mmCIF file of C-alpha atoms and ligand atoms in Angstrom:
data_model
loop_
_atom_site.group_PDB
_atom_site.id
_atom_site.type_symbol
_atom_site.label_atom_id
_atom_site.label_comp_id
_atom_site.label_asym_id
_atom_site.label_seq_id
_atom_site.Cartn_x
_atom_site.Cartn_y
_atom_site.Cartn_z
ATOM 1 C CA MET K 6 163.412 91.527 93.336
ATOM 2 C CA LYS K 7 161.955 94.958 93.931
ATOM 3 C CA LYS K 8 158.754 94.383 95.203
ATOM 4 C CA LYS K 9 155.830 95.356 93.089
ATOM 5 C CA HIS K 10 154.525 98.693 93.792
ATOM 6 C CA TYR K 11 150.522 98.818 94.072
ATOM 7 C CA LYS K 12 149.245 102.129 92.556
ATOM 8 C CA PRO K 13 145.884 103.343 92.814
ATOM 9 C CA SER K 14 144.877 102.960 89.284
ATOM 10 C CA ASP K 15 145.911 99.133 89.623
ATOM 11 C CA SER K 16 144.003 99.512 93.009
ATOM 12 C CA ALA K 17 141.058 100.237 90.930
ATOM 13 C CA LEU K 18 141.164 97.678 89.070
ATOM 14 C CA LYS K 19 141.694 95.156 91.221
ATOM 15 C CA GLN K 20 138.484 96.922 93.280
ATOM 16 C CA THR K 21 136.428 95.911 90.585
ATOM 17 C CA ARG K 22 136.641 92.403 90.654
ATOM 18 C CA THR K 23 136.530 92.035 94.202
ATOM 19 C CA THR K 24 134.711 95.340 95.836
ATOM 20 C CA GLU K 25 131.176 95.106 96.937
ATOM 21 C CA GLU K 26 129.803 97.952 94.925
ATOM 22 C CA ALA K 27 131.664 96.925 91.274
ATOM 23 C CA PRO K 28 129.654 96.871 88.470
ATOM 24 C CA SER K 29 129.731 93.774 86.843
ATOM 25 C CA SER K 30 129.921 95.471 82.926
ATOM 26 C CA LEU K 31 133.460 96.318 83.875
ATOM 27 C CA ASN K 32 133.789 92.284 84.045
ATOM 28 C CA PRO K 33 135.686 90.439 81.256
ATOM 29 C CA ARG K 34 134.755 87.414 82.695
ATOM 30 C CA LEU K 35 131.036 87.901 82.983
ATOM 31 C CA ALA K 36 130.025 85.859 80.506
ATOM 32 C CA GLN K 37 131.631 83.177 81.265
ATOM 33 C CA GLN K 38 131.244 83.879 85.024
ATOM 34 C CA ARG K 39 127.057 84.048 84.423
ATOM 35 C CA ARG K 40 127.551 79.819 83.620
ATOM 36 C CA LYS K 41 129.447 79.521 86.687
ATOM 37 C CA ARG K 42 128.142 78.381 89.777
ATOM 38 C CA ALA K 43 128.144 79.848 93.001
ATOM 39 C CA SER K 44 129.976 78.637 95.985
ATOM 40 C CA GLY K 45 127.493 75.210 95.016
ATOM 41 C CA THR K 46 124.538 77.338 94.821
ATOM 42 C CA LYS K 47 122.982 78.362 91.850
ATOM 43 C CA SER K 48 124.322 79.673 88.252
ATOM 44 C CA VAL K 49 123.286 83.214 87.893
ATOM 45 C CA GLU K 50 121.780 82.081 84.848
ATOM 46 C CA GLU K 51 119.493 79.922 87.065
ATOM 47 C CA LEU K 52 118.978 82.744 89.928
ATOM 48 C CA VAL K 53 117.976 85.412 87.252
ATOM 49 C CA ASP K 54 115.660 83.043 85.960
ATOM 50 C CA GLY K 55 114.087 82.172 89.064
ATOM 51 C CA ILE K 56 113.852 85.481 90.364
ATOM 52 C CA LEU K 57 112.271 86.349 87.037
ATOM 53 C CA GLN K 58 109.747 83.394 87.330
ATOM 54 C CA GLN K 59 109.208 84.796 91.100
ATOM 55 C CA ASP K 60 110.511 82.251 92.122
ATOM 56 C CA ARG K 61 110.988 83.280 96.481
ATOM 57 C CA ILE K 62 113.999 80.552 96.976
ATOM 58 C CA ALA K 63 116.343 82.169 93.578
ATOM 59 C CA LEU K 64 115.126 85.762 95.482
ATOM 60 C CA ALA K 65 116.279 84.968 98.986
ATOM 61 C CA GLN K 66 119.528 83.338 97.473
ATOM 62 C CA ALA K 67 120.329 86.439 95.120
ATOM 63 C CA ILE K 68 119.987 89.092 98.471
ATOM 64 C CA THR K 69 122.165 86.300 100.615
ATOM 65 C CA LEU K 70 124.575 86.768 97.890
ATOM 66 C CA VAL K 71 124.395 90.755 97.876
ATOM 67 C CA GLU K 72 124.516 90.579 101.511
ATOM 68 C CA SER K 73 127.694 88.491 101.772
ATOM 69 C CA SER K 74 130.599 89.362 101.678
ATOM 70 C CA ASN K 75 132.475 87.139 99.862
ATOM 71 C CA PRO K 76 134.345 88.630 96.590
ATOM 72 C CA LYS K 77 133.066 86.294 95.089
ATOM 73 C CA HIS K 78 129.320 86.029 96.474
ATOM 74 C CA GLN K 79 129.390 89.849 95.371
ATOM 75 C CA GLU K 80 130.737 89.345 91.502
ATOM 76 C CA THR K 81 127.809 86.762 90.956
ATOM 77 C CA ALA K 82 125.753 89.272 92.812
ATOM 78 C CA GLN K 83 126.145 92.281 91.035
ATOM 79 C CA SER K 84 125.724 90.157 87.654
ATOM 80 C CA VAL K 85 122.306 89.307 88.734
ATOM 81 C CA ILE K 86 121.493 92.636 89.627
ATOM 82 C CA GLU K 87 122.817 94.004 86.565
ATOM 83 C CA ALA K 88 120.668 90.989 84.485
ATOM 84 C CA CYS K 89 117.484 91.783 86.783
ATOM 85 C CA LEU K 90 117.842 95.719 85.919
ATOM 86 C CA PRO K 91 116.047 96.327 83.009
ATOM 87 C CA HIS K 92 112.938 94.194 84.967
ATOM 88 C CA SER K 93 113.283 96.958 88.018
ATOM 89 C CA GLY K 94 111.803 99.837 89.169
ATOM 90 C CA ASN K 95 108.233 99.277 88.621
ATOM 91 C CA ALA K 96 107.159 98.865 92.413
ATOM 92 C CA LEU K 97 105.867 102.063 94.644
ATOM 93 C CA ARG K 98 108.648 102.265 97.181
ATOM 94 C CA ILE K 99 107.509 103.243 100.841
ATOM 95 C CA GLY K 100 109.514 103.747 104.004
ATOM 96 C CA VAL K 101 107.997 103.360 107.322
ATOM 97 C CA THR K 102 109.758 104.528 110.069
ATOM 98 C CA GLY K 103 108.858 105.618 113.734
ATOM 99 C CA THR K 104 110.536 105.034 117.408
ATOM 100 C CA PRO K 105 110.844 101.115 119.078
ATOM 101 C CA GLY K 106 107.377 100.056 120.136
ATOM 102 C CA VAL K 107 105.581 102.397 118.206
ATOM 103 C CA GLY K 108 104.092 99.315 116.194
ATOM 104 C CA LYS K 109 106.017 98.964 112.863
ATOM 105 C CA SER K 110 105.954 95.528 113.095
ATOM 106 C CA THR K 111 101.990 95.408 113.708
ATOM 107 C CA PHE K 112 101.625 97.819 110.753
ATOM 108 C CA ILE K 113 103.465 96.593 108.358
ATOM 109 C CA GLU K 114 101.717 93.176 108.700
ATOM 110 C CA SER K 115 98.660 94.789 109.032
ATOM 111 C CA LEU K 116 98.740 96.744 106.167
ATOM 112 C CA GLY K 117 100.591 93.952 103.678
ATOM 113 C CA GLN K 118 97.834 91.943 104.368
ATOM 114 C CA TYR K 119 95.133 94.067 103.489
ATOM 115 C CA ILE K 120 97.156 95.457 100.143
ATOM 116 C CA ILE K 121 97.431 91.555 99.196
ATOM 117 C CA GLU K 122 93.122 91.942 99.537
ATOM 118 C CA GLN K 123 93.407 94.414 97.182
ATOM 119 C CA GLY K 124 95.695 92.455 94.642
ATOM 120 C CA HIS K 125 98.913 93.663 95.491
ATOM 121 C CA ARG K 126 102.457 91.570 96.415
ATOM 122 C CA PRO K 127 104.515 93.475 99.494
ATOM 123 C CA ALA K 128 108.259 92.926 99.768
ATOM 124 C CA ILE K 129 109.119 93.732 103.632
ATOM 125 C CA LEU K 130 112.537 94.980 103.856
ATOM 126 C CA ALA K 131 114.571 96.416 106.902
ATOM 127 C CA ILE K 132 117.134 98.821 107.931
ATOM 128 C CA ASP K 133 118.479 98.414 111.397
ATOM 129 C CA PRO K 134 121.660 99.720 111.489
ATOM 130 C CA SER K 135 122.028 98.731 115.369
ATOM 131 C CA SER K 136 121.558 94.867 114.110
ATOM 132 C CA GLN K 137 125.220 94.899 114.097
ATOM 133 C CA LEU K 138 124.921 94.846 117.754
ATOM 134 C CA SER K 139 121.199 93.184 118.556
ATOM 135 C CA LYS K 140 122.031 90.123 115.595
ATOM 136 C CA GLY K 141 118.717 92.132 113.635
ATOM 137 C CA SER K 142 116.434 93.750 116.512
ATOM 138 C CA ILE K 143 113.604 94.101 113.355
ATOM 139 C CA LEU K 144 112.109 91.971 111.535
ATOM 140 C CA GLY K 145 114.675 89.289 112.973
ATOM 141 C CA ASP K 146 112.372 88.013 115.657
ATOM 142 C CA LYS K 147 110.486 85.099 113.919
ATOM 143 C CA THR K 148 107.511 85.691 115.665
ATOM 144 C CA ARG K 149 106.971 89.045 114.026
ATOM 145 C CA MET K 150 104.688 89.503 111.043
ATOM 146 C CA GLU K 151 103.408 85.550 111.618
ATOM 147 C CA LYS K 152 100.533 86.198 109.034
ATOM 148 C CA LEU K 153 101.984 87.507 106.592
ATOM 149 C CA SER K 154 104.916 85.473 106.357
ATOM 150 C CA GLN K 155 102.671 82.466 105.716
ATOM 151 C CA ASP K 156 101.409 84.292 102.968
ATOM 152 C CA ASN K 157 102.404 83.564 99.637
ATOM 153 C CA ALA K 158 101.903 87.192 98.168
ATOM 154 C CA ALA K 159 104.558 88.685 100.576
ATOM 155 C CA PHE K 160 107.873 88.010 100.933
ATOM 156 C CA ILE K 161 109.874 89.370 103.972
ATOM 157 C CA ARG K 162 113.299 89.999 104.448
ATOM 158 C CA PRO K 163 114.760 91.020 108.121
ATOM 159 C CA SER K 164 117.680 93.367 107.773
ATOM 160 C CA PRO K 165 121.141 92.780 106.944
ATOM 161 C CA THR K 166 123.502 92.422 109.756
ATOM 162 C CA GLY K 167 126.821 93.809 109.947
ATOM 163 C CA GLY K 168 128.591 96.164 108.392
ATOM 164 C CA SER K 169 128.039 100.443 108.392
ATOM 165 C CA LEU K 170 125.124 101.939 107.249
ATOM 166 C CA GLY K 171 126.512 102.700 104.185
ATOM 167 C CA GLY K 172 126.959 98.889 103.719
ATOM 168 C CA VAL K 173 123.374 98.098 104.691
ATOM 169 C CA ALA K 174 122.043 100.710 102.962
ATOM 170 C CA ARG K 175 123.364 99.094 99.731
ATOM 171 C CA LYS K 176 122.267 95.724 100.406
ATOM 172 C CA THR K 177 118.751 97.185 100.926
ATOM 173 C CA ARG K 178 118.614 99.141 97.690
ATOM 174 C CA GLU K 179 119.871 96.480 95.777
ATOM 175 C CA SER K 180 117.295 94.073 97.212
ATOM 176 C CA ILE K 181 114.827 96.431 96.344
ATOM 177 C CA LEU K 182 115.853 96.040 92.597
ATOM 178 C CA LEU K 183 115.699 92.110 93.041
ATOM 179 C CA CYS K 184 112.255 92.071 94.842
ATOM 180 C CA GLU K 185 110.975 94.478 91.828
ATOM 181 C CA ALA K 186 112.280 92.164 88.957
ATOM 182 C CA ALA K 187 110.406 88.994 90.652
ATOM 183 C CA LYS K 188 107.328 91.585 90.717
ATOM 184 C CA TYR K 189 106.551 92.582 94.242
ATOM 185 C CA ASP K 190 104.507 95.765 93.603
ATOM 186 C CA VAL K 191 105.157 97.469 96.856
ATOM 187 C CA ILE K 192 108.396 97.560 98.914
ATOM 188 C CA ILE K 193 108.164 98.357 102.317
ATOM 189 C CA ILE K 194 111.540 99.059 104.042
ATOM 190 C CA GLU K 195 110.744 99.722 107.928
ATOM 191 C CA THR K 196 113.643 101.206 109.628
ATOM 192 C CA VAL K 197 113.889 102.129 113.396
ATOM 193 C CA GLY K 198 113.322 105.595 114.235
ATOM 194 C CA VAL K 199 117.383 106.420 115.728
ATOM 195 C CA GLY K 200 119.601 108.221 114.197
ATOM 196 C CA GLN K 201 120.869 108.253 110.316
ATOM 197 C CA SER K 202 118.600 105.675 108.775
ATOM 198 C CA GLU K 203 115.537 107.136 108.194
ATOM 199 C CA ILE K 204 117.756 109.567 106.198
ATOM 200 C CA SER K 205 119.482 106.574 104.161
ATOM 201 C CA VAL K 206 115.917 105.331 104.249
ATOM 202 C CA HIS K 207 113.835 108.206 102.643
ATOM 203 C CA ALA K 208 116.850 108.721 99.851
ATOM 204 C CA MET K 209 115.602 105.134 98.432
ATOM 205 C CA VAL K 210 111.880 105.602 98.504
ATOM 206 C CA ASP K 211 108.579 107.104 97.004
ATOM 207 C CA PHE K 212 106.600 107.774 99.846
ATOM 208 C CA PHE K 213 107.976 108.422 103.573
ATOM 209 C CA LEU K 214 105.244 107.403 106.355
ATOM 210 C CA LEU K 215 105.815 108.284 109.446
ATOM 211 C CA LEU K 216 104.035 106.311 113.146
ATOM 212 C CA ILE K 217 103.874 107.685 116.158
ATOM 213 C CA LEU K 218 101.990 107.257 119.158
ATOM 214 C CA PRO K 219 98.961 109.259 120.750
ATOM 215 C CA GLY K 220 99.199 111.892 123.190
ATOM 216 C CA ALA K 221 102.553 112.455 123.481
ATOM 217 C CA GLY K 222 104.718 115.273 121.716
ATOM 218 C CA ASP K 223 107.578 115.132 119.449
ATOM 219 C CA GLU K 224 110.303 115.523 121.830
ATOM 220 C CA LEU K 225 108.930 113.213 124.394
ATOM 221 C CA GLN K 226 108.344 110.539 121.402
ATOM 222 C CA GLY K 227 112.148 110.854 120.319
ATOM 223 C CA ILE K 228 110.842 112.214 116.637
ATOM 224 C CA LYS K 229 113.249 114.884 115.254
ATOM 225 C CA ARG K 230 111.911 117.709 114.037
ATOM 226 C CA GLY K 231 113.400 116.577 110.642
ATOM 227 C CA ILE K 232 112.179 113.019 110.603
ATOM 228 C CA VAL K 233 108.425 115.174 110.887
ATOM 229 C CA GLU K 234 109.106 117.078 107.539
ATOM 230 C CA MET K 235 110.464 114.735 105.303
ATOM 231 C CA ALA K 236 107.271 112.279 106.016
ATOM 232 C CA ASP K 237 104.332 112.257 103.110
ATOM 233 C CA LEU K 238 101.688 111.004 105.668
ATOM 234 C CA ILE K 239 101.817 110.954 109.557
ATOM 235 C CA ALA K 240 99.840 107.699 111.486
ATOM 236 C CA VAL K 241 99.017 108.080 114.763
ATOM 237 C CA ASN K 242 98.996 104.363 115.795
ATOM 238 C CA LYS K 243 97.139 102.773 118.957
ATOM 239 C CA ALA K 244 94.319 104.669 118.003
ATOM 240 C CA ASP K 245 91.891 102.051 120.129
ATOM 241 C CA ALA K 246 90.332 101.982 123.431
ATOM 242 C CA GLU K 247 90.842 104.263 125.637
ATOM 243 C CA ARG K 248 93.549 106.243 123.490
ATOM 244 C CA ILE K 249 91.018 107.420 120.422
ATOM 245 C CA LYS K 250 90.553 110.658 121.836
ATOM 246 C CA LEU K 251 94.310 111.330 122.439
ATOM 247 C CA ALA K 252 95.106 109.860 119.194
ATOM 248 C CA LYS K 253 92.061 112.443 117.710
ATOM 249 C CA GLN K 254 94.311 114.993 119.611
ATOM 250 C CA ALA K 255 97.702 114.445 117.948
ATOM 251 C CA LYS K 256 96.340 114.081 114.901
ATOM 252 C CA ARG K 257 94.861 117.681 115.035
ATOM 253 C CA ALA K 258 98.603 118.721 116.229
ATOM 254 C CA TYR K 259 100.485 117.480 113.725
ATOM 255 C CA THR K 260 97.984 118.163 110.902
ATOM 256 C CA ASN K 261 98.331 122.289 112.256
ATOM 257 C CA ALA K 262 102.063 122.259 113.200
ATOM 258 C CA LEU K 263 102.557 120.420 109.479
ATOM 259 C CA HIS K 264 101.385 123.331 108.143
ATOM 260 C CA LEU K 265 104.871 125.620 109.437
ATOM 261 C CA PHE K 266 106.560 123.722 107.210
ATOM 262 C CA PRO K 267 107.246 125.013 104.226
ATOM 263 C CA PRO K 268 105.370 123.299 100.897
ATOM 264 C CA LYS K 269 106.928 120.376 99.659
ATOM 265 C CA ALA K 270 109.096 120.348 95.764
ATOM 266 C CA SER K 271 106.280 117.292 95.593
ATOM 267 C CA GLN K 272 103.714 119.752 96.237
ATOM 268 C CA TRP K 273 101.989 117.011 98.120
ATOM 269 C CA ILE K 274 100.619 117.971 101.716
ATOM 270 C CA PRO K 275 101.135 115.716 103.973
ATOM 271 C CA PRO K 276 98.285 114.496 105.712
ATOM 272 C CA VAL K 277 98.125 112.843 109.422
ATOM 273 C CA HIS K 278 95.332 110.003 109.645
ATOM 274 C CA THR K 279 95.073 107.677 113.033
ATOM 275 C CA CYS K 280 95.065 103.894 112.797
ATOM 276 C CA SER K 281 95.491 100.876 114.828
ATOM 277 C CA ALA K 282 97.731 98.443 113.402
ATOM 278 C CA LEU K 283 96.252 95.553 116.228
ATOM 279 C CA GLU K 284 92.522 95.997 115.283
ATOM 280 C CA GLN K 285 93.409 96.485 111.228
ATOM 281 C CA ALA K 286 91.536 99.916 111.663
ATOM 282 C CA GLY K 287 92.194 103.041 109.270
ATOM 283 C CA LEU K 288 94.338 100.945 106.799
ATOM 284 C CA SER K 289 92.021 102.295 103.993
ATOM 285 C CA GLU K 290 91.869 105.871 104.697
ATOM 286 C CA ILE K 291 95.827 105.288 104.795
ATOM 287 C CA TRP K 292 96.552 103.316 101.356
ATOM 288 C CA ALA K 293 94.035 105.658 99.517
ATOM 289 C CA SER K 294 96.530 108.676 100.276
ATOM 290 C CA VAL K 295 99.593 106.258 99.444
ATOM 291 C CA GLN K 296 97.623 106.028 95.841
ATOM 292 C CA ALA K 297 96.541 109.515 95.653
ATOM 293 C CA PHE K 298 100.180 110.801 96.311
ATOM 294 C CA GLU K 299 101.440 108.768 93.429
ATOM 295 C CA THR K 300 98.639 109.985 91.158
ATOM 296 C CA GLN K 301 99.305 113.361 92.032
ATOM 297 C CA THR K 302 102.981 112.741 92.083
ATOM 298 C CA LYS K 303 103.383 111.285 88.831
ATOM 299 C CA ALA K 304 101.374 113.647 87.179
ATOM 300 C CA ASN K 305 103.293 116.679 88.037
ATOM 301 C CA GLY K 306 106.217 114.596 87.163
ATOM 302 C CA PHE K 307 108.082 114.907 90.921
ATOM 303 C CA PHE K 308 107.772 111.115 90.908
ATOM 304 C CA ASN K 309 110.154 110.511 88.297
ATOM 305 C CA GLN K 310 112.667 113.264 88.980
ATOM 306 C CA GLN K 311 113.052 111.965 92.936
ATOM 307 C CA ARG K 312 113.859 108.962 91.464
ATOM 308 C CA GLN K 313 116.479 110.105 89.347
ATOM 309 C CA GLN K 314 117.647 112.479 91.838
ATOM 310 C CA GLN K 315 117.912 109.279 94.042
ATOM 311 C CA ALA K 316 119.928 107.514 91.442
ATOM 312 C CA LEU K 317 122.339 110.241 91.021
ATOM 313 C CA ASP K 318 123.215 110.621 94.281
ATOM 314 C CA TRP K 319 123.612 106.943 95.190
ATOM 315 C CA PHE K 320 125.994 106.965 92.131
ATOM 316 C CA ARG K 321 127.833 109.980 94.156
ATOM 317 C CA GLU K 322 127.241 107.793 97.281
ATOM 318 C CA SER K 323 129.020 104.885 95.902
ATOM 319 C CA ILE K 324 131.899 106.810 94.325
ATOM 320 C CA SER K 325 132.751 107.999 97.388
ATOM 321 C CA GLN K 326 132.518 104.676 99.330
ATOM 322 C CA GLN K 327 134.057 102.760 97.052
ATOM 323 C CA LEU K 328 137.124 105.563 97.040
ATOM 324 C CA GLY K 329 137.381 105.582 100.615
ATOM 325 C CA ARG K 330 137.787 101.494 100.468
ATOM 326 C CA ILE K 331 140.661 102.026 97.967
ATOM 327 C CA PHE K 332 142.115 104.623 100.058
ATOM 328 C CA TYR K 333 142.464 102.645 103.168
ATOM 329 C CA GLU K 334 143.616 99.441 101.268
ATOM 330 C CA HIS K 335 146.232 101.176 100.322
ATOM 331 C CA PRO K 336 149.454 99.728 101.363
ATOM 332 C CA ALA K 337 151.207 103.067 102.356
ATOM 333 C CA VAL K 338 147.845 104.516 103.435
ATOM 334 C CA GLN K 339 148.411 101.290 106.128
ATOM 335 C CA LYS K 340 151.511 102.014 106.494
ATOM 336 C CA GLN K 341 151.343 105.871 107.179
ATOM 337 C CA LEU K 342 147.861 106.144 109.024
ATOM 338 C CA PRO K 343 149.129 105.172 112.589
ATOM 339 C CA GLU K 344 151.924 107.380 112.550
ATOM 340 C CA MET K 345 149.804 110.152 111.314
ATOM 341 C CA GLU K 346 147.506 109.611 113.825
ATOM 342 C CA THR K 347 149.523 109.379 116.780
ATOM 343 C CA ALA K 348 150.947 112.945 115.047
ATOM 344 C CA ILE K 349 147.264 114.168 115.675
ATOM 345 C CA LEU K 350 147.315 113.088 119.217
ATOM 346 C CA GLU K 351 150.494 114.438 120.236
ATOM 347 C CA GLY K 352 149.696 117.852 118.373
ATOM 348 C CA ARG K 353 152.152 118.044 115.845
ATOM 349 C CA LEU K 354 149.806 117.591 112.943
ATOM 350 C CA SER K 355 146.486 119.109 112.823
ATOM 351 C CA SER K 356 143.597 117.342 111.646
ATOM 352 C CA PHE K 357 143.621 118.482 108.005
ATOM 353 C CA GLN K 358 147.038 118.768 107.585
ATOM 354 C CA ALA K 359 147.868 114.998 107.823
ATOM 355 C CA ALA K 360 144.388 114.044 105.853
ATOM 356 C CA GLY K 361 146.218 116.207 103.062
ATOM 357 C CA ARG K 362 149.397 114.706 103.550
ATOM 358 C CA LEU K 363 148.345 111.097 103.780
ATOM 359 C CA LEU K 364 145.943 111.747 100.332
ATOM 360 C CA SER K 365 148.873 113.098 98.557
ATOM 361 C CA LEU K 366 150.743 109.704 99.623
ATOM 362 C CA PHE K 367 148.025 107.881 97.901
ATOM 363 C CA VAL K 368 147.793 110.309 95.085
ATOM 364 C CA ASN K 369 151.617 110.645 93.779
ATOM 365 C CA TYR K 370 152.189 106.870 94.914
HETATM 366 P P1 GDP B 2 107.628 98.231 116.411
HETATM 367 O O1 GDP B 2 109.081 98.505 117.871
HETATM 368 O O2 GDP B 2 107.752 99.620 116.258
HETATM 369 O O3 GDP B 2 108.405 97.622 115.651
HETATM 370 O O4 GDP B 2 106.427 98.119 117.485
HETATM 371 P P2 GDP B 2 105.469 96.515 117.250
HETATM 372 O O5 GDP B 2 105.102 96.677 116.145
HETATM 373 O O6 GDP B 2 106.707 95.455 117.551
HETATM 374 O O7 GDP B 2 104.628 96.706 118.699
HETATM 375 C C1 GDP B 2 105.003 97.133 119.816
HETATM 376 C C2 GDP B 2 103.985 96.882 121.048
HETATM 377 O O8 GDP B 2 102.510 97.862 120.469
HETATM 378 C C3 GDP B 2 103.680 95.156 120.764
HETATM 379 O O9 GDP B 2 103.250 94.986 121.937
HETATM 380 C C4 GDP B 2 101.828 95.355 119.618
HETATM 381 O O10 GDP B 2 100.920 94.153 119.812
HETATM 382 C C5 GDP B 2 101.724 97.012 120.227
HETATM 383 N N1 GDP B 2 101.169 97.803 118.977
HETATM 384 C C6 GDP B 2 100.967 97.665 118.093
HETATM 385 N N2 GDP B 2 100.179 98.228 117.226
HETATM 386 C C7 GDP B 2 99.532 99.060 117.786
HETATM 387 C C8 GDP B 2 97.458 99.264 118.020
HETATM 388 O O11 GDP B 2 97.228 99.784 117.373
HETATM 389 N N3 GDP B 2 97.087 99.295 118.977
HETATM 390 C C9 GDP B 2 97.601 98.345 120.283
HETATM 391 N N4 GDP B 2 96.476 98.759 121.310
HETATM 392 N N5 GDP B 2 98.779 97.908 120.240
HETATM 393 C C10 GDP B 2 99.688 97.918 119.272
#
């Protein structure tokens, strides 16, 4: 019997059932599945009810499903997200970045405690693309944020491990929605100041906070100009003991440098503060700035515009990711790929030509 050909349209349908990003609204078995138990844990309904009732265990279990690469878990996760979506979007999303050792964990722990005193419920998530190698270097160490993790008003989740930055970013985005449905009203996303991860985080937050060290200039601290440009607030951390003077100098230098950048679409002028995460100093000024940003950008419409733009960008990004996966999983592509690579290496085809051939093979299959 002739082997059944695997058409791209088939694969798209198949993806709907199995892919990580599959919208469950396309899944005809959704209602049935809502009642079904997911791998011995809670059903979709139990998870959603738990999340909406602020049950941290249900939230943690749902995030575990979001992070799982098991297609069944993904199916459940997508159903949970869909049910939580109407209850999400109400938090203030803050990205925190800075080079390793600048004090991000210490800062988030102190700021988290401070805002809990102000009546907030912070959820702390992380994006760490290096965690594949280091098995979760940020937030992964249990001794970090010890006090905050013991506080019932806070929820802390280390960076998901494994997968590409795009995959990790998707998991974090979906986790944000779940935390918001569980009524965490400030979501803090930590990322290491290396490579692309800040750009991913910037694309999912309302406010972007850059931590720097006293004294040394950008280059010495390994901070890229683009990151400074993205910041809505710069905090010179470790402004304590003998570093206070240096911290004040850094504050002046960065305030001057920021004036040279073009005005932001938000019309917000990023302030530079000094703080000591260790001594919990300077946090009220920083939080006041965050609140001022929220008030200003909600009044001038930027807050909502940015959220809408982020949603559209993520929609396009999701399509690219899913298309890429469907393409590479296609049997004809898998068969021809090594040959094309050899042809490129031997100079028989240009990369562009080889890509064209493989794509037309896929499209016309
Ligand atoms: P991360 O790698 O950016 O998350 O940095 P950590 O929060 O792990 O901090 C790195 C080191 O700097 C730790 O030894 C902290 O105790 C220390 N540290 C963090 N914040 C401060 C601060 O405000 N002042 C001082 N003196 N040390 C700090």
